[in-house]
mmCIF file with all atom_site columns, C-alpha atoms and ligand atoms in Angstrom:
data_model
loop_
_atom_site.group_PDB
_atom_site.id
_atom_site.type_symbol
_atom_site.label_atom_id
_atom_site.label_alt_id
_atom_site.label_comp_id
_atom_site.label_asym_id
_atom_site.label_entity_id
_atom_site.label_seq_id
_atom_site.pdbx_PDB_ins_code
_atom_site.Cartn_x
_atom_site.Cartn_y
_atom_site.Cartn_z
_atom_site.occupancy
_atom_site.B_iso_or_equiv
_atom_site.pdbx_formal_charge
_atom_site.auth_seq_id
_atom_site.auth_comp_id
_atom_site.auth_asym_id
_atom_site.auth_atom_id
_atom_site.pdbx_PDB_model_num
ATOM   1   C CA  . MET A 1 1   ? -17.247 25.899 18.088 1.00 0.00 ? 26  MET A CA  1
ATOM   2   C CA  . SER A 1 2   ? -15.403 23.334 20.571 1.00 0.00 ? 27  SER A CA  1
ATOM   3   C CA  . TYR A 1 3   ? -15.158 23.650 24.562 1.00 0.00 ? 28  TYR A CA  1
ATOM   4   C CA  . ASP A 1 4   ? -13.144 26.452 25.939 1.00 0.00 ? 29  ASP A CA  1
ATOM   5   C CA  . PRO A 1 5   ? -12.113 24.273 29.343 1.00 0.00 ? 30  PRO A CA  1
ATOM   6   C CA  . ASN A 1 6   ? -10.375 27.640 30.435 1.00 0.00 ? 31  ASN A CA  1
ATOM   7   C CA  . ASN A 1 7   ? -14.006 29.519 30.742 1.00 0.00 ? 32  ASN A CA  1
ATOM   8   C CA  . ILE A 1 8   ? -15.115 31.345 33.189 1.00 0.00 ? 33  ILE A CA  1
ATOM   9   C CA  . PHE A 1 9   ? -17.983 28.570 34.265 1.00 0.00 ? 34  PHE A CA  1
ATOM   10  C CA  . ALA A 1 10  ? -15.305 25.862 33.756 1.00 0.00 ? 35  ALA A CA  1
ATOM   11  C CA  . LYS A 1 11  ? -13.026 27.525 36.569 1.00 0.00 ? 36  LYS A CA  1
ATOM   12  C CA  . ILE A 1 12  ? -15.833 28.523 38.767 1.00 0.00 ? 37  ILE A CA  1
ATOM   13  C CA  . LEU A 1 13  ? -17.104 24.857 38.579 1.00 0.00 ? 38  LEU A CA  1
ATOM   14  C CA  . ARG A 1 14  ? -13.604 23.717 39.122 1.00 0.00 ? 39  ARG A CA  1
ATOM   15  C CA  . GLY A 1 15  ? -13.742 25.417 41.686 1.00 0.00 ? 40  GLY A CA  1
ATOM   16  C CA  . GLU A 1 16  ? -10.990 28.106 41.145 1.00 0.00 ? 41  GLU A CA  1
ATOM   17  C CA  . ILE A 1 17  ? -12.717 30.904 40.895 1.00 0.00 ? 42  ILE A CA  1
ATOM   18  C CA  . PRO A 1 18  ? -16.060 31.118 43.812 1.00 0.00 ? 43  PRO A CA  1
ATOM   19  C CA  . ASN A 1 19  ? -19.007 31.767 43.452 1.00 0.00 ? 44  ASN A CA  1
ATOM   20  C CA  . ASP A 1 20  ? -22.433 32.449 45.055 1.00 0.00 ? 45  ASP A CA  1
ATOM   21  C CA  . THR A 1 21  ? -23.989 29.224 45.023 1.00 0.00 ? 46  THR A CA  1
ATOM   22  C CA  . VAL A 1 22  ? -27.563 27.860 45.237 1.00 0.00 ? 47  VAL A CA  1
ATOM   23  C CA  . HIS A 1 23  ? -28.257 24.553 44.484 1.00 0.00 ? 48  HIS A CA  1
ATOM   24  C CA  . GLU A 1 24  ? -25.582 21.821 43.823 1.00 0.00 ? 49  GLU A CA  1
ATOM   25  C CA  . ASP A 1 25  ? -25.524 18.342 43.027 1.00 0.00 ? 50  ASP A CA  1
ATOM   26  C CA  . GLU A 1 26  ? -24.306 16.422 40.544 1.00 0.00 ? 51  GLU A CA  1
ATOM   27  C CA  . ASP A 1 27  ? -25.643 17.973 37.838 1.00 0.00 ? 52  ASP A CA  1
ATOM   28  C CA  . VAL A 1 28  ? -25.821 21.799 38.078 1.00 0.00 ? 53  VAL A CA  1
ATOM   29  C CA  . LEU A 1 29  ? -24.400 24.458 39.751 1.00 0.00 ? 54  LEU A CA  1
ATOM   30  C CA  . ALA A 1 30  ? -26.479 27.383 40.208 1.00 0.00 ? 55  ALA A CA  1
ATOM   31  C CA  . PHE A 1 31  ? -25.445 30.846 41.412 1.00 0.00 ? 56  PHE A CA  1
ATOM   32  C CA  . ARG A 1 32  ? -25.719 34.160 41.393 1.00 0.00 ? 57  ARG A CA  1
ATOM   33  C CA  . ASP A 1 33  ? -24.921 36.781 38.916 1.00 0.00 ? 58  ASP A CA  1
ATOM   34  C CA  . ILE A 1 34  ? -21.710 39.064 39.066 1.00 0.00 ? 59  ILE A CA  1
ATOM   35  C CA  . ASN A 1 35  ? -23.797 41.778 37.621 1.00 0.00 ? 60  ASN A CA  1
ATOM   36  C CA  . PRO A 1 36  ? -27.393 41.270 38.910 1.00 0.00 ? 61  PRO A CA  1
ATOM   37  C CA  . GLN A 1 37  ? -30.193 42.599 36.457 1.00 0.00 ? 62  GLN A CA  1
ATOM   38  C CA  . ALA A 1 38  ? -33.198 41.889 38.984 1.00 0.00 ? 63  ALA A CA  1
ATOM   39  C CA  . PRO A 1 39  ? -33.215 41.469 42.432 1.00 0.00 ? 64  PRO A CA  1
ATOM   40  C CA  . VAL A 1 40  ? -32.774 37.605 41.614 1.00 0.00 ? 65  VAL A CA  1
ATOM   41  C CA  . HIS A 1 41  ? -30.429 36.852 39.162 1.00 0.00 ? 66  HIS A CA  1
ATOM   42  C CA  . VAL A 1 42  ? -29.486 33.527 39.358 1.00 0.00 ? 67  VAL A CA  1
ATOM   43  C CA  . LEU A 1 43  ? -27.310 31.283 36.241 1.00 0.00 ? 68  LEU A CA  1
ATOM   44  C CA  . VAL A 1 44  ? -27.934 27.817 35.798 1.00 0.00 ? 69  VAL A CA  1
ATOM   45  C CA  . ILE A 1 45  ? -25.251 25.444 34.255 1.00 0.00 ? 70  ILE A CA  1
ATOM   46  C CA  . PRO A 1 46  ? -24.978 21.403 33.210 1.00 0.00 ? 71  PRO A CA  1
ATOM   47  C CA  . LYS A 1 47  ? -21.908 20.066 34.491 1.00 0.00 ? 72  LYS A CA  1
ATOM   48  C CA  . GLY A 1 48  ? -21.382 18.847 31.278 1.00 0.00 ? 73  GLY A CA  1
ATOM   49  C CA  . GLU A 1 49  ? -19.690 20.595 28.263 1.00 0.00 ? 74  GLU A CA  1
ATOM   50  C CA  . TYR A 1 50  ? -21.460 22.161 26.349 1.00 0.00 ? 75  TYR A CA  1
ATOM   51  C CA  . VAL A 1 51  ? -20.758 25.242 24.243 1.00 0.00 ? 76  VAL A CA  1
ATOM   52  C CA  . SER A 1 52  ? -24.372 26.611 24.260 1.00 0.00 ? 77  SER A CA  1
ATOM   53  C CA  . LEU A 1 53  ? -28.172 25.350 24.453 1.00 0.00 ? 78  LEU A CA  1
ATOM   54  C CA  . ASP A 1 54  ? -27.922 24.611 20.725 1.00 0.00 ? 79  ASP A CA  1
ATOM   55  C CA  . ASP A 1 55  ? -24.616 22.118 22.088 1.00 0.00 ? 80  ASP A CA  1
ATOM   56  C CA  . PHE A 1 56  ? -26.954 20.916 24.965 1.00 0.00 ? 81  PHE A CA  1
ATOM   57  C CA  . ALA A 1 57  ? -30.061 19.997 22.980 1.00 0.00 ? 82  ALA A CA  1
ATOM   58  C CA  . ARG A 1 58  ? -28.187 18.392 20.473 1.00 0.00 ? 83  ARG A CA  1
ATOM   59  C CA  . ASP A 1 59  ? -25.874 16.446 22.026 1.00 0.00 ? 84  ASP A CA  1
ATOM   60  C CA  . ALA A 1 60  ? -27.087 15.793 25.534 1.00 0.00 ? 85  ALA A CA  1
ATOM   61  C CA  . PRO A 1 61  ? -29.418 12.831 26.058 1.00 0.00 ? 86  PRO A CA  1
ATOM   62  C CA  . ALA A 1 62  ? -32.896 14.063 26.138 1.00 0.00 ? 87  ALA A CA  1
ATOM   63  C CA  . GLU A 1 63  ? -33.096 12.700 29.332 1.00 0.00 ? 88  GLU A CA  1
ATOM   64  C CA  . ALA A 1 64  ? -30.591 15.067 30.581 1.00 0.00 ? 89  ALA A CA  1
ATOM   65  C CA  . VAL A 1 65  ? -32.014 17.940 28.787 1.00 0.00 ? 90  VAL A CA  1
ATOM   66  C CA  . GLY A 1 66  ? -35.770 17.007 30.651 1.00 0.00 ? 91  GLY A CA  1
ATOM   67  C CA  . ARG A 1 67  ? -34.216 17.021 33.744 1.00 0.00 ? 92  ARG A CA  1
ATOM   68  C CA  . PHE A 1 68  ? -31.692 20.209 33.423 1.00 0.00 ? 93  PHE A CA  1
ATOM   69  C CA  . PHE A 1 69  ? -35.366 21.771 32.987 1.00 0.00 ? 94  PHE A CA  1
ATOM   70  C CA  . ALA A 1 70  ? -37.030 20.467 35.541 1.00 0.00 ? 95  ALA A CA  1
ATOM   71  C CA  . LYS A 1 71  ? -34.108 21.416 38.252 1.00 0.00 ? 96  LYS A CA  1
ATOM   72  C CA  . VAL A 1 72  ? -33.986 24.629 36.821 1.00 0.00 ? 97  VAL A CA  1
ATOM   73  C CA  . GLY A 1 73  ? -37.740 25.465 37.695 1.00 0.00 ? 98  GLY A CA  1
ATOM   74  C CA  . GLN A 1 74  ? -37.299 23.724 40.906 1.00 0.00 ? 99  GLN A CA  1
ATOM   75  C CA  . ILE A 1 75  ? -34.787 26.369 41.597 1.00 0.00 ? 100 ILE A CA  1
ATOM   76  C CA  . ALA A 1 76  ? -37.124 29.237 41.161 1.00 0.00 ? 101 ALA A CA  1
ATOM   77  C CA  . ARG A 1 77  ? -39.530 27.847 42.844 1.00 0.00 ? 102 ARG A CA  1
ATOM   78  C CA  . ASP A 1 78  ? -36.545 27.620 45.685 1.00 0.00 ? 103 ASP A CA  1
ATOM   79  C CA  . LEU A 1 79  ? -35.715 31.246 45.197 1.00 0.00 ? 104 LEU A CA  1
ATOM   80  C CA  . GLY A 1 80  ? -38.808 32.542 45.490 1.00 0.00 ? 105 GLY A CA  1
ATOM   81  C CA  . VAL A 1 81  ? -39.676 33.575 42.477 1.00 0.00 ? 106 VAL A CA  1
ATOM   82  C CA  . ALA A 1 82  ? -42.121 31.186 40.786 1.00 0.00 ? 107 ALA A CA  1
ATOM   83  C CA  . GLY A 1 83  ? -45.485 32.448 42.203 1.00 0.00 ? 108 GLY A CA  1
ATOM   84  C CA  . GLU A 1 84  ? -44.906 36.116 40.514 1.00 0.00 ? 109 GLU A CA  1
ATOM   85  C CA  . GLY A 1 85  ? -42.729 34.837 37.703 1.00 0.00 ? 110 GLY A CA  1
ATOM   86  C CA  . TYR A 1 86  ? -40.039 34.913 36.365 1.00 0.00 ? 111 TYR A CA  1
ATOM   87  C CA  . ARG A 1 87  ? -37.730 35.286 33.114 1.00 0.00 ? 112 ARG A CA  1
ATOM   88  C CA  . LEU A 1 88  ? -35.492 32.565 31.911 1.00 0.00 ? 113 LEU A CA  1
ATOM   89  C CA  . ILE A 1 89  ? -32.881 33.459 29.260 1.00 0.00 ? 114 ILE A CA  1
ATOM   90  C CA  . ALA A 1 90  ? -30.770 31.422 27.508 1.00 0.00 ? 115 ALA A CA  1
ATOM   91  C CA  . ASN A 1 91  ? -28.424 33.338 25.129 1.00 0.00 ? 116 ASN A CA  1
ATOM   92  C CA  . THR A 1 92  ? -27.069 31.537 22.630 1.00 0.00 ? 117 THR A CA  1
ATOM   93  C CA  . GLY A 1 93  ? -24.300 32.651 20.075 1.00 0.00 ? 118 GLY A CA  1
ATOM   94  C CA  . ARG A 1 94  ? -23.090 35.556 18.546 1.00 0.00 ? 119 ARG A CA  1
ATOM   95  C CA  . HIS A 1 95  ? -26.726 37.063 17.880 1.00 0.00 ? 120 HIS A CA  1
ATOM   96  C CA  . GLY A 1 96  ? -27.827 35.574 20.753 1.00 0.00 ? 121 GLY A CA  1
ATOM   97  C CA  . GLY A 1 97  ? -25.104 37.923 22.899 1.00 0.00 ? 122 GLY A CA  1
ATOM   98  C CA  . GLN A 1 98  ? -23.933 34.923 24.561 1.00 0.00 ? 123 GLN A CA  1
ATOM   99  C CA  . GLU A 1 99  ? -20.481 35.790 26.156 1.00 0.00 ? 124 GLU A CA  1
ATOM   100 C CA  . VAL A 1 100 ? -19.458 32.874 28.494 1.00 0.00 ? 125 VAL A CA  1
ATOM   101 C CA  . PRO A 1 101 ? -19.218 29.841 25.857 1.00 0.00 ? 126 PRO A CA  1
ATOM   102 C CA  . HIS A 1 102 ? -20.875 27.577 28.518 1.00 0.00 ? 127 HIS A CA  1
ATOM   103 C CA  . PHE A 1 103 ? -23.915 26.537 28.300 1.00 0.00 ? 128 PHE A CA  1
ATOM   104 C CA  . HIS A 1 104 ? -26.234 28.324 31.146 1.00 0.00 ? 129 HIS A CA  1
ATOM   105 C CA  . VAL A 1 105 ? -29.225 29.909 31.734 1.00 0.00 ? 130 VAL A CA  1
ATOM   106 C CA  . HIS A 1 106 ? -30.654 32.885 33.267 1.00 0.00 ? 131 HIS A CA  1
ATOM   107 C CA  . ILE A 1 107 ? -33.425 32.998 36.081 1.00 0.00 ? 132 ILE A CA  1
ATOM   108 C CA  . LEU A 1 108 ? -34.731 36.454 36.707 1.00 0.00 ? 133 LEU A CA  1
ATOM   109 C CA  . GLY A 1 109 ? -37.275 37.573 39.044 1.00 0.00 ? 134 GLY A CA  1
ATOM   110 C CA  . GLY A 1 110 ? -38.518 39.777 42.028 1.00 0.00 ? 135 GLY A CA  1
ATOM   111 C CA  . ARG A 1 111 ? -39.648 42.312 39.861 1.00 0.00 ? 136 ARG A CA  1
ATOM   112 C CA  . SER A 1 112 ? -41.314 42.633 36.438 1.00 0.00 ? 137 SER A CA  1
ATOM   113 C CA  . ILE A 1 113 ? -38.523 42.200 33.969 1.00 0.00 ? 138 ILE A CA  1
ATOM   114 C CA  . GLY A 1 114 ? -40.034 44.283 31.597 1.00 0.00 ? 139 GLY A CA  1
ATOM   115 C CA  . PRO A 1 115 ? -40.428 44.296 27.863 1.00 0.00 ? 140 PRO A CA  1
ATOM   116 C CA  . MET A 1 116 ? -39.223 41.151 26.177 1.00 0.00 ? 141 MET A CA  1
ATOM   117 C CA  . VAL A 1 117 ? -36.447 42.478 24.142 1.00 0.00 ? 142 VAL A CA  1
ATOM   118 C CA  . VAL A 1 118 ? -35.654 46.513 23.714 1.00 0.00 ? 143 VAL A CA  1
ATOM   119 C CA  . LYS A 1 119 ? -35.366 47.438 20.456 1.00 0.00 ? 144 LYS A CA  1
ATOM   120 C CA  . ARG A 1 120 ? -32.932 49.358 18.695 1.00 0.00 ? 145 ARG A CA  1
HETATM 121 P P1  . 5GP B 2 .   ? -24.174 35.548 28.759 1.00 0.00 ? 221 5GP B P1  1
HETATM 122 O O1  . 5GP B 2 .   ? -24.314 37.365 27.988 1.00 0.00 ? 221 5GP B O1  1
HETATM 123 O O2  . 5GP B 2 .   ? -22.889 34.862 28.190 1.00 0.00 ? 221 5GP B O2  1
HETATM 124 O O3  . 5GP B 2 .   ? -25.658 34.852 28.391 1.00 0.00 ? 221 5GP B O3  1
HETATM 125 O O4  . 5GP B 2 .   ? -24.281 35.726 30.195 1.00 0.00 ? 221 5GP B O4  1
HETATM 126 C C1  . 5GP B 2 .   ? -23.186 35.486 31.402 1.00 0.00 ? 221 5GP B C1  1
HETATM 127 C C2  . 5GP B 2 .   ? -23.221 36.369 32.186 1.00 0.00 ? 221 5GP B C2  1
HETATM 128 O O5  . 5GP B 2 .   ? -22.341 35.612 33.316 1.00 0.00 ? 221 5GP B O5  1
HETATM 129 C C3  . 5GP B 2 .   ? -23.560 37.322 32.806 1.00 0.00 ? 221 5GP B C3  1
HETATM 130 O O6  . 5GP B 2 .   ? -24.592 38.063 33.117 1.00 0.00 ? 221 5GP B O6  1
HETATM 131 C C4  . 5GP B 2 .   ? -22.295 37.527 33.514 1.00 0.00 ? 221 5GP B C4  1
HETATM 132 O O7  . 5GP B 2 .   ? -22.458 39.371 34.645 1.00 0.00 ? 221 5GP B O7  1
HETATM 133 C C5  . 5GP B 2 .   ? -22.082 36.268 34.262 1.00 0.00 ? 221 5GP B C5  1
HETATM 134 N N1  . 5GP B 2 .   ? -21.006 36.114 34.728 1.00 0.00 ? 221 5GP B N1  1
HETATM 135 C C6  . 5GP B 2 .   ? -19.682 36.369 34.003 1.00 0.00 ? 221 5GP B C6  1
HETATM 136 N N2  . 5GP B 2 .   ? -18.425 36.502 34.510 1.00 0.00 ? 221 5GP B N2  1
HETATM 137 C C7  . 5GP B 2 .   ? -18.608 35.702 36.078 1.00 0.00 ? 221 5GP B C7  1
HETATM 138 C C8  . 5GP B 2 .   ? -18.361 35.418 36.832 1.00 0.00 ? 221 5GP B C8  1
HETATM 139 O O8  . 5GP B 2 .   ? -17.122 35.376 37.245 1.00 0.00 ? 221 5GP B O8  1
HETATM 140 N N3  . 5GP B 2 .   ? -18.785 34.854 38.276 1.00 0.00 ? 221 5GP B N3  1
HETATM 141 C C9  . 5GP B 2 .   ? -20.314 35.087 38.217 1.00 0.00 ? 221 5GP B C9  1
HETATM 142 N N4  . 5GP B 2 .   ? -21.024 34.399 39.298 1.00 0.00 ? 221 5GP B N4  1
HETATM 143 N N5  . 5GP B 2 .   ? -21.234 35.304 36.817 1.00 0.00 ? 221 5GP B N5  1
HETATM 144 C C10 . 5GP B 2 .   ? -20.198 35.985 35.787 1.00 0.00 ? 221 5GP B C10 1
#
């Protein structure tokens, strides 16, 4: 799947849509989810154009992948959820339930997040 430059997170990165930023640097943007599922629900995205975790893990330099996850850990610490713990989610592709085709991880915390997957 090729990268769609009109996806909603690309628009957020270009400043075309407002967001509630919690962290920004040269590599990543972290902002609050518009429809929070927990007291803390933050999305972290790389600034590079990657559709999903699959693309990011395959195509980004290993150093960039490592730096991204180091920053995710730091952002969670800065949000104050690392002590009690949090859940990191990277919905990937259709079966993963990914809605926005720009790689992102969800940091969910501030309460017990519950069972890993709801059985259907
Ligand atoms: P996905 O299902 O792709 O892993 O998650 C996409 C997430 O993006 C959802 O949790 C949804 O609430 C969030 N989202 C969608 N559009 C916007 C938006 O315009 N702003 C923000 N802050 N979050 C959004």
